[in-house]
């Protein structure tokens, strides 16, 4: 299925939506493991577009949770399970209220690309102009992004052109890439999932000096819509425009981010925001099961 609404066909803003998310991660090990240390980034952020109403995190085997803010101000919960265990279950329940008004519409022309040089001097932007774990910039990407953007001189329109290109030229196909696939491999394959689409878009934006960061979260797929990436964790991109701040674009669905998108964490790329990561001692044989359910709460 394609996008229900695109960046060029905007529906009028709707009332705020109350959305509920259940995210369950289960590791089943081939033999009991021990000394498990974990970081979890599953708590929805409070942003100008989103208000966190409730959040509950539970872990089995039962253990003590602590929380902190990371370098990019995402909430990180940490825990350890030192004793032997054959499975680990991490379950997060969230409720948020989101605004359905995008920060800019498709016709806004806010900033010339030529004026973006100043962004490198902003502390908020510096990291989001550099190469990162899964993202490259420059080199042969320069010719590609020039071809995509063409004669466009406006930064917002250039970002939209990159988003449209990825949505049109890449095939959404699960199980071809992994959580550790580099953007260059996704670019070569011209397929992947939302994480790959976001990484490619970030690399192309950074190549033309447009600060771009990775956003992890979820997507509510409504009763009858055909959005991609809604049955799991979702990922999209935010670009920085002076005077407007960070603005969300979803290349997987060719959409300006609005009320259906639930924002969890931001970083340079997936390496900074993976929902659950950790280490343990014991067997390498393990199975991972992830279930995500996003539902609309009654107004």
mmCIF file of C-alpha atoms in Angstrom:
data_model
loop_
_atom_site.group_PDB
_atom_site.id
_atom_site.type_symbol
_atom_site.label_atom_id
_atom_site.label_comp_id
_atom_site.label_asym_id
_atom_site.label_seq_id
_atom_site.Cartn_x
_atom_site.Cartn_y
_atom_site.Cartn_z
ATOM 1 C CA UNK A 1 0.000 0.000 0.000
ATOM 2 C CA UNK A 2 0.989 3.612 -0.503
ATOM 3 C CA UNK A 3 0.750 6.636 1.707
ATOM 4 C CA UNK A 4 -2.728 7.676 2.789
ATOM 5 C CA UNK A 5 -1.786 11.338 2.641
ATOM 6 C CA UNK A 6 1.331 12.695 0.987
ATOM 7 C CA UNK A 7 3.403 15.747 1.657
ATOM 8 C CA UNK A 8 1.670 17.550 -1.179
ATOM 9 C CA UNK A 9 -1.937 16.559 -0.297
ATOM 10 C CA UNK A 10 -2.596 17.762 3.210
ATOM 11 C CA UNK A 11 -5.808 17.008 5.028
ATOM 12 C CA UNK A 12 -7.064 19.798 7.301
ATOM 13 C CA UNK A 13 -5.688 19.501 10.866
ATOM 14 C CA UNK A 14 -7.718 17.176 13.061
ATOM 15 C CA UNK A 15 -8.264 17.327 16.808
ATOM 16 C CA UNK A 16 -5.430 15.985 18.994
ATOM 17 C CA UNK A 17 -5.267 12.189 19.142
ATOM 18 C CA UNK A 18 -4.799 10.065 22.234
ATOM 19 C CA UNK A 19 -2.769 7.002 21.336
ATOM 20 C CA UNK A 20 -1.764 3.950 23.347
ATOM 21 C CA UNK A 21 1.305 1.801 22.638
ATOM 22 C CA UNK A 22 2.248 -1.635 23.928
ATOM 23 C CA UNK A 23 5.789 -2.712 22.991
ATOM 24 C CA UNK A 24 6.878 -6.193 24.122
ATOM 25 C CA UNK A 25 10.398 -7.535 23.527
ATOM 26 C CA UNK A 26 11.153 -11.157 24.431
ATOM 27 C CA UNK A 27 14.533 -12.891 24.264
ATOM 28 C CA UNK A 28 14.462 -16.712 24.593
ATOM 29 C CA UNK A 29 17.913 -18.225 25.150
ATOM 30 C CA UNK A 30 19.108 -21.709 24.148
ATOM 31 C CA UNK A 31 20.496 -22.162 27.690
ATOM 32 C CA UNK A 32 20.300 -20.001 30.823
ATOM 33 C CA UNK A 33 22.403 -16.805 30.616
ATOM 34 C CA UNK A 34 23.628 -14.470 33.371
ATOM 35 C CA UNK A 35 25.110 -11.017 34.048
ATOM 36 C CA UNK A 36 22.681 -9.296 31.690
ATOM 37 C CA UNK A 37 23.129 -5.486 31.489
ATOM 38 C CA UNK A 38 20.612 -3.524 29.413
ATOM 39 C CA UNK A 39 19.644 -0.044 28.183
ATOM 40 C CA UNK A 40 16.087 0.693 27.069
ATOM 41 C CA UNK A 41 14.864 3.708 25.088
ATOM 42 C CA UNK A 42 11.088 3.232 25.013
ATOM 43 C CA UNK A 43 9.654 6.218 26.903
ATOM 44 C CA UNK A 44 7.827 8.721 24.639
ATOM 45 C CA UNK A 45 9.303 12.208 24.587
ATOM 46 C CA UNK A 46 7.480 15.399 25.531
ATOM 47 C CA UNK A 47 7.694 17.678 22.477
ATOM 48 C CA UNK A 48 5.864 20.667 21.013
ATOM 49 C CA UNK A 49 3.717 18.154 19.082
ATOM 50 C CA UNK A 50 3.299 15.454 21.710
ATOM 51 C CA UNK A 51 2.423 15.130 25.395
ATOM 52 C CA UNK A 52 3.235 11.991 27.375
ATOM 53 C CA UNK A 53 0.236 11.031 29.511
ATOM 54 C CA UNK A 54 1.474 7.741 31.007
ATOM 55 C CA UNK A 55 4.406 5.342 30.819
ATOM 56 C CA UNK A 56 5.063 2.031 32.523
ATOM 57 C CA UNK A 57 8.035 -0.278 31.983
ATOM 58 C CA UNK A 58 8.221 -3.836 33.329
ATOM 59 C CA UNK A 59 10.971 -6.435 33.123
ATOM 60 C CA UNK A 60 10.930 -10.196 33.748
ATOM 61 C CA UNK A 61 12.850 -11.538 35.639
ATOM 62 C CA UNK A 62 11.886 -8.757 38.050
ATOM 63 C CA UNK A 63 14.719 -6.330 38.741
ATOM 64 C CA UNK A 64 15.352 -2.731 39.767
ATOM 65 C CA UNK A 65 15.086 -0.070 37.046
ATOM 66 C CA UNK A 66 16.937 3.227 37.027
ATOM 67 C CA UNK A 67 16.697 6.069 34.505
ATOM 68 C CA UNK A 68 18.833 8.896 33.159
ATOM 69 C CA UNK A 69 19.025 11.262 30.196
ATOM 70 C CA UNK A 70 21.543 10.467 27.457
ATOM 71 C CA UNK A 71 23.637 12.975 25.494
ATOM 72 C CA UNK A 72 20.696 13.760 23.169
ATOM 73 C CA UNK A 73 18.280 14.109 26.115
ATOM 74 C CA UNK A 74 16.431 10.845 25.502
ATOM 75 C CA UNK A 75 15.203 8.980 28.593
ATOM 76 C CA UNK A 76 17.210 5.767 29.082
ATOM 77 C CA UNK A 77 16.148 3.065 31.534
ATOM 78 C CA UNK A 78 18.881 0.683 32.679
ATOM 79 C CA UNK A 79 18.713 -2.614 34.535
ATOM 80 C CA UNK A 80 20.734 -5.743 35.234
ATOM 81 C CA UNK A 81 19.815 -9.380 35.782
ATOM 82 C CA UNK A 82 22.866 -11.083 37.337
ATOM 83 C CA UNK A 83 21.279 -14.479 38.124
ATOM 84 C CA UNK A 84 20.768 -17.214 35.487
ATOM 85 C CA UNK A 85 17.630 -16.815 33.339
ATOM 86 C CA UNK A 86 16.327 -18.579 30.221
ATOM 87 C CA UNK A 87 14.284 -15.640 28.927
ATOM 88 C CA UNK A 88 14.131 -11.864 29.247
ATOM 89 C CA UNK A 89 10.904 -9.920 28.657
ATOM 90 C CA UNK A 90 10.796 -6.102 28.453
ATOM 91 C CA UNK A 91 7.321 -4.581 28.145
ATOM 92 C CA UNK A 92 6.500 -0.872 27.787
ATOM 93 C CA UNK A 93 3.010 0.662 27.991
ATOM 94 C CA UNK A 94 2.631 4.276 26.864
ATOM 95 C CA UNK A 95 -0.145 6.806 26.375
ATOM 96 C CA UNK A 96 0.394 10.050 24.492
ATOM 97 C CA UNK A 97 -1.607 12.915 23.077
ATOM 98 C CA UNK A 98 -0.355 14.071 19.690
ATOM 99 C CA UNK A 99 -1.092 17.156 17.636
ATOM 100 C CA UNK A 100 -2.063 16.622 14.000
ATOM 101 C CA UNK A 101 -0.711 19.954 12.768
ATOM 102 C CA UNK A 102 2.596 19.625 10.893
ATOM 103 C CA UNK A 103 5.131 22.343 11.667
ATOM 104 C CA UNK A 104 5.341 23.425 8.006
ATOM 105 C CA UNK A 105 3.211 22.544 5.027
ATOM 106 C CA UNK A 106 4.512 21.446 1.645
ATOM 107 C CA UNK A 107 4.328 24.953 0.152
ATOM 108 C CA UNK A 108 6.343 26.739 2.849
ATOM 109 C CA UNK A 109 9.591 28.251 1.554
ATOM 110 C CA UNK A 110 11.476 29.139 4.698
ATOM 111 C CA UNK A 111 15.231 29.133 4.114
ATOM 112 C CA UNK A 112 17.665 29.186 1.178
ATOM 113 C CA UNK A 113 20.078 26.253 1.109
ATOM 114 C CA UNK A 114 22.919 28.755 0.704
ATOM 115 C CA UNK A 115 22.162 30.179 4.163
ATOM 116 C CA UNK A 116 22.566 26.850 5.975
ATOM 117 C CA UNK A 117 26.320 27.262 6.487
ATOM 118 C CA UNK A 118 25.613 28.897 9.842
ATOM 119 C CA UNK A 119 24.090 25.633 11.141
ATOM 120 C CA UNK A 120 27.527 24.074 11.611
ATOM 121 C CA UNK A 121 28.161 26.672 14.333
ATOM 122 C CA UNK A 122 25.037 25.668 16.305
ATOM 123 C CA UNK A 123 25.784 23.166 19.064
ATOM 124 C CA UNK A 124 22.349 21.602 18.390
ATOM 125 C CA UNK A 125 23.274 20.898 14.768
ATOM 126 C CA UNK A 126 26.977 20.041 14.623
ATOM 127 C CA UNK A 127 26.636 16.290 15.280
ATOM 128 C CA UNK A 128 23.821 16.044 12.724
ATOM 129 C CA UNK A 129 26.018 17.284 9.876
ATOM 130 C CA UNK A 130 28.778 14.653 10.335
ATOM 131 C CA UNK A 131 29.067 11.021 9.222
ATOM 132 C CA UNK A 132 27.922 8.590 11.939
ATOM 133 C CA UNK A 133 27.820 4.828 12.567
ATOM 134 C CA UNK A 134 25.335 3.972 9.777
ATOM 135 C CA UNK A 135 25.472 7.194 7.742
ATOM 136 C CA UNK A 136 28.016 8.592 5.240
ATOM 137 C CA UNK A 137 28.187 12.059 3.718
ATOM 138 C CA UNK A 138 29.836 13.668 0.707
ATOM 139 C CA UNK A 139 31.950 11.918 -1.903
ATOM 140 C CA UNK A 140 29.871 10.209 -4.593
ATOM 141 C CA UNK A 141 26.692 11.104 -2.658
ATOM 142 C CA UNK A 142 27.180 14.737 -3.719
ATOM 143 C CA UNK A 143 26.395 14.045 -7.391
ATOM 144 C CA UNK A 144 23.346 11.950 -6.488
ATOM 145 C CA UNK A 145 21.838 14.540 -4.172
ATOM 146 C CA UNK A 146 22.493 17.344 -6.700
ATOM 147 C CA UNK A 147 20.611 15.307 -9.279
ATOM 148 C CA UNK A 148 17.700 14.792 -6.853
ATOM 149 C CA UNK A 149 17.479 18.399 -5.700
ATOM 150 C CA UNK A 150 18.115 19.894 -9.166
ATOM 151 C CA UNK A 151 17.825 23.672 -9.316
ATOM 152 C CA UNK A 152 15.988 23.842 -5.982
ATOM 153 C CA UNK A 153 17.503 26.544 -3.763
ATOM 154 C CA UNK A 154 15.124 26.275 -0.806
ATOM 155 C CA UNK A 155 16.141 23.987 2.063
ATOM 156 C CA UNK A 156 12.621 22.736 2.887
ATOM 157 C CA UNK A 157 11.804 21.995 -0.756
ATOM 158 C CA UNK A 158 15.162 20.220 -1.106
ATOM 159 C CA UNK A 159 14.341 18.030 1.910
ATOM 160 C CA UNK A 160 10.928 17.212 0.401
ATOM 161 C CA UNK A 161 12.594 16.333 -2.928
ATOM 162 C CA UNK A 162 14.954 13.900 -1.153
ATOM 163 C CA UNK A 163 12.029 12.340 0.714
ATOM 164 C CA UNK A 164 9.981 11.928 -2.510
ATOM 165 C CA UNK A 165 13.004 10.386 -4.302
ATOM 166 C CA UNK A 166 13.541 7.735 -1.604
ATOM 167 C CA UNK A 167 9.863 6.873 -1.417
ATOM 168 C CA UNK A 168 9.611 6.527 -5.200
ATOM 169 C CA UNK A 169 12.909 4.777 -5.948
ATOM 170 C CA UNK A 170 13.201 2.409 -2.956
ATOM 171 C CA UNK A 171 11.128 -0.701 -2.331
ATOM 172 C CA UNK A 172 9.817 -1.326 1.184
ATOM 173 C CA UNK A 173 10.922 -4.903 1.840
ATOM 174 C CA UNK A 174 11.446 -6.437 5.306
ATOM 175 C CA UNK A 175 14.134 -9.080 5.981
ATOM 176 C CA UNK A 176 16.525 -7.880 3.244
ATOM 177 C CA UNK A 177 18.517 -5.667 5.624
ATOM 178 C CA UNK A 178 19.271 -5.915 9.357
ATOM 179 C CA UNK A 179 19.426 -3.460 12.246
ATOM 180 C CA UNK A 180 23.131 -3.021 11.417
ATOM 181 C CA UNK A 181 22.868 -2.312 7.673
ATOM 182 C CA UNK A 182 24.793 0.792 6.561
ATOM 183 C CA UNK A 183 23.052 3.406 4.400
ATOM 184 C CA UNK A 184 25.421 2.643 1.514
ATOM 185 C CA UNK A 185 24.223 -0.960 1.391
ATOM 186 C CA UNK A 186 20.573 0.210 1.440
ATOM 187 C CA UNK A 187 21.407 2.688 -1.334
ATOM 188 C CA UNK A 188 22.960 -0.110 -3.403
ATOM 189 C CA UNK A 189 19.996 -2.456 -2.846
ATOM 190 C CA UNK A 190 17.382 0.302 -3.310
ATOM 191 C CA UNK A 191 15.226 -1.477 -0.743
ATOM 192 C CA UNK A 192 14.860 -2.029 2.995
ATOM 193 C CA UNK A 193 12.669 -0.835 5.863
ATOM 194 C CA UNK A 194 11.998 2.480 7.582
ATOM 195 C CA UNK A 195 15.383 2.453 9.338
ATOM 196 C CA UNK A 196 17.186 2.161 5.976
ATOM 197 C CA UNK A 197 15.033 4.828 4.331
ATOM 198 C CA UNK A 198 15.786 7.197 7.227
ATOM 199 C CA UNK A 199 19.543 6.519 7.100
ATOM 200 C CA UNK A 200 19.704 7.186 3.333
ATOM 201 C CA UNK A 201 17.716 10.414 3.693
ATOM 202 C CA UNK A 202 19.913 11.601 6.572
ATOM 203 C CA UNK A 203 23.100 10.988 4.557
ATOM 204 C CA UNK A 204 21.760 12.871 1.529
ATOM 205 C CA UNK A 205 20.538 15.812 3.644
ATOM 206 C CA UNK A 206 23.836 16.115 5.530
ATOM 207 C CA UNK A 207 25.705 16.030 2.204
ATOM 208 C CA UNK A 208 24.071 19.333 1.176
ATOM 209 C CA UNK A 209 24.641 20.893 4.599
ATOM 210 C CA UNK A 210 21.126 20.315 5.911
ATOM 211 C CA UNK A 211 21.298 19.072 9.535
ATOM 212 C CA UNK A 212 19.361 15.800 9.791
ATOM 213 C CA UNK A 213 18.726 13.465 12.720
ATOM 214 C CA UNK A 214 17.161 10.043 13.230
ATOM 215 C CA UNK A 215 13.886 9.683 15.146
ATOM 216 C CA UNK A 216 12.659 6.397 16.592
ATOM 217 C CA UNK A 217 9.024 5.921 17.476
ATOM 218 C CA UNK A 218 5.756 4.403 16.300
ATOM 219 C CA UNK A 219 3.127 4.999 13.673
ATOM 220 C CA UNK A 220 -0.616 4.741 14.200
ATOM 221 C CA UNK A 221 -2.122 3.154 11.098
ATOM 222 C CA UNK A 222 -5.753 4.098 11.621
ATOM 223 C CA UNK A 223 -8.745 1.887 10.962
ATOM 224 C CA UNK A 224 -8.418 1.910 7.162
ATOM 225 C CA UNK A 225 -5.066 3.396 6.144
ATOM 226 C CA UNK A 226 -2.223 1.681 4.326
ATOM 227 C CA UNK A 227 0.899 3.132 5.886
ATOM 228 C CA UNK A 228 4.145 1.169 5.891
ATOM 229 C CA UNK A 229 6.119 0.377 9.026
ATOM 230 C CA UNK A 230 3.172 0.611 11.418
ATOM 231 C CA UNK A 231 3.325 -2.914 12.833
ATOM 232 C CA UNK A 232 6.708 -2.422 14.536
ATOM 233 C CA UNK A 233 8.961 0.340 15.787
ATOM 234 C CA UNK A 234 9.053 3.098 13.173
ATOM 235 C CA UNK A 235 11.757 5.571 12.136
ATOM 236 C CA UNK A 236 11.809 8.884 10.331
ATOM 237 C CA UNK A 237 13.965 11.986 9.880
ATOM 238 C CA UNK A 238 13.997 15.497 11.318
ATOM 239 C CA UNK A 239 15.741 18.312 9.451
ATOM 240 C CA UNK A 240 16.765 21.590 11.073
ATOM 241 C CA UNK A 241 15.744 24.915 9.537
ATOM 242 C CA UNK A 242 16.874 28.148 11.230
ATOM 243 C CA UNK A 243 13.836 29.976 12.570
ATOM 244 C CA UNK A 244 11.700 26.818 12.456
ATOM 245 C CA UNK A 245 13.703 24.258 14.450
ATOM 246 C CA UNK A 246 13.476 20.499 13.843
ATOM 247 C CA UNK A 247 10.816 19.373 11.343
ATOM 248 C CA UNK A 248 9.813 15.741 10.769
ATOM 249 C CA UNK A 249 9.645 13.924 7.406
ATOM 250 C CA UNK A 250 8.772 10.245 6.929
ATOM 251 C CA UNK A 251 10.404 8.933 3.721
ATOM 252 C CA UNK A 252 8.841 5.479 4.157
ATOM 253 C CA UNK A 253 5.366 6.980 3.697
ATOM 254 C CA UNK A 254 6.255 10.213 1.839
ATOM 255 C CA UNK A 255 4.665 12.303 4.583
ATOM 256 C CA UNK A 256 5.281 15.322 6.727
ATOM 257 C CA UNK A 257 5.228 14.004 10.297
ATOM 258 C CA UNK A 258 2.021 14.796 12.179
ATOM 259 C CA UNK A 259 -0.372 13.261 14.690
ATOM 260 C CA UNK A 260 0.028 9.613 13.664
ATOM 261 C CA UNK A 261 3.722 9.631 14.572
ATOM 262 C CA UNK A 262 4.697 8.928 18.192
ATOM 263 C CA UNK A 263 8.145 10.311 19.015
ATOM 264 C CA UNK A 264 10.399 8.265 21.320
ATOM 265 C CA UNK A 265 14.049 9.257 20.844
ATOM 266 C CA UNK A 266 16.449 11.167 18.571
ATOM 267 C CA UNK A 267 20.086 10.585 17.639
ATOM 268 C CA UNK A 268 22.624 10.660 14.838
ATOM 269 C CA UNK A 269 21.300 7.320 13.544
ATOM 270 C CA UNK A 270 19.877 4.025 14.827
ATOM 271 C CA UNK A 271 23.007 3.301 16.900
ATOM 272 C CA UNK A 272 22.029 6.134 19.281
ATOM 273 C CA UNK A 273 18.388 5.132 19.805
ATOM 274 C CA UNK A 274 17.960 1.343 19.590
ATOM 275 C CA UNK A 275 14.926 0.454 21.774
ATOM 276 C CA UNK A 276 16.624 -2.365 23.737
ATOM 277 C CA UNK A 277 20.320 -3.167 23.777
ATOM 278 C CA UNK A 278 22.613 -4.940 26.192
ATOM 279 C CA UNK A 279 25.177 -7.605 26.947
ATOM 280 C CA UNK A 280 25.081 -10.935 28.787
ATOM 281 C CA UNK A 281 27.248 -13.983 29.486
ATOM 282 C CA UNK A 282 26.266 -17.349 28.066
ATOM 283 C CA UNK A 283 24.997 -19.000 24.893
ATOM 284 C CA UNK A 284 24.870 -17.191 21.545
ATOM 285 C CA UNK A 285 21.699 -19.142 20.709
ATOM 286 C CA UNK A 286 18.729 -16.855 21.211
ATOM 287 C CA UNK A 287 15.424 -15.938 19.602
ATOM 288 C CA UNK A 288 14.022 -12.426 19.576
ATOM 289 C CA UNK A 289 10.281 -11.687 19.386
ATOM 290 C CA UNK A 290 8.984 -8.103 19.230
ATOM 291 C CA UNK A 291 5.291 -7.184 19.311
ATOM 292 C CA UNK A 292 4.042 -3.611 18.891
ATOM 293 C CA UNK A 293 0.432 -2.519 19.109
ATOM 294 C CA UNK A 294 -0.627 1.118 18.589
ATOM 295 C CA UNK A 295 -4.281 1.924 19.278
ATOM 296 C CA UNK A 296 -6.465 5.026 19.314
ATOM 297 C CA UNK A 297 -8.004 5.753 22.704
ATOM 298 C CA UNK A 298 -11.593 7.009 22.786
ATOM 299 C CA UNK A 299 -11.701 10.815 22.823
#
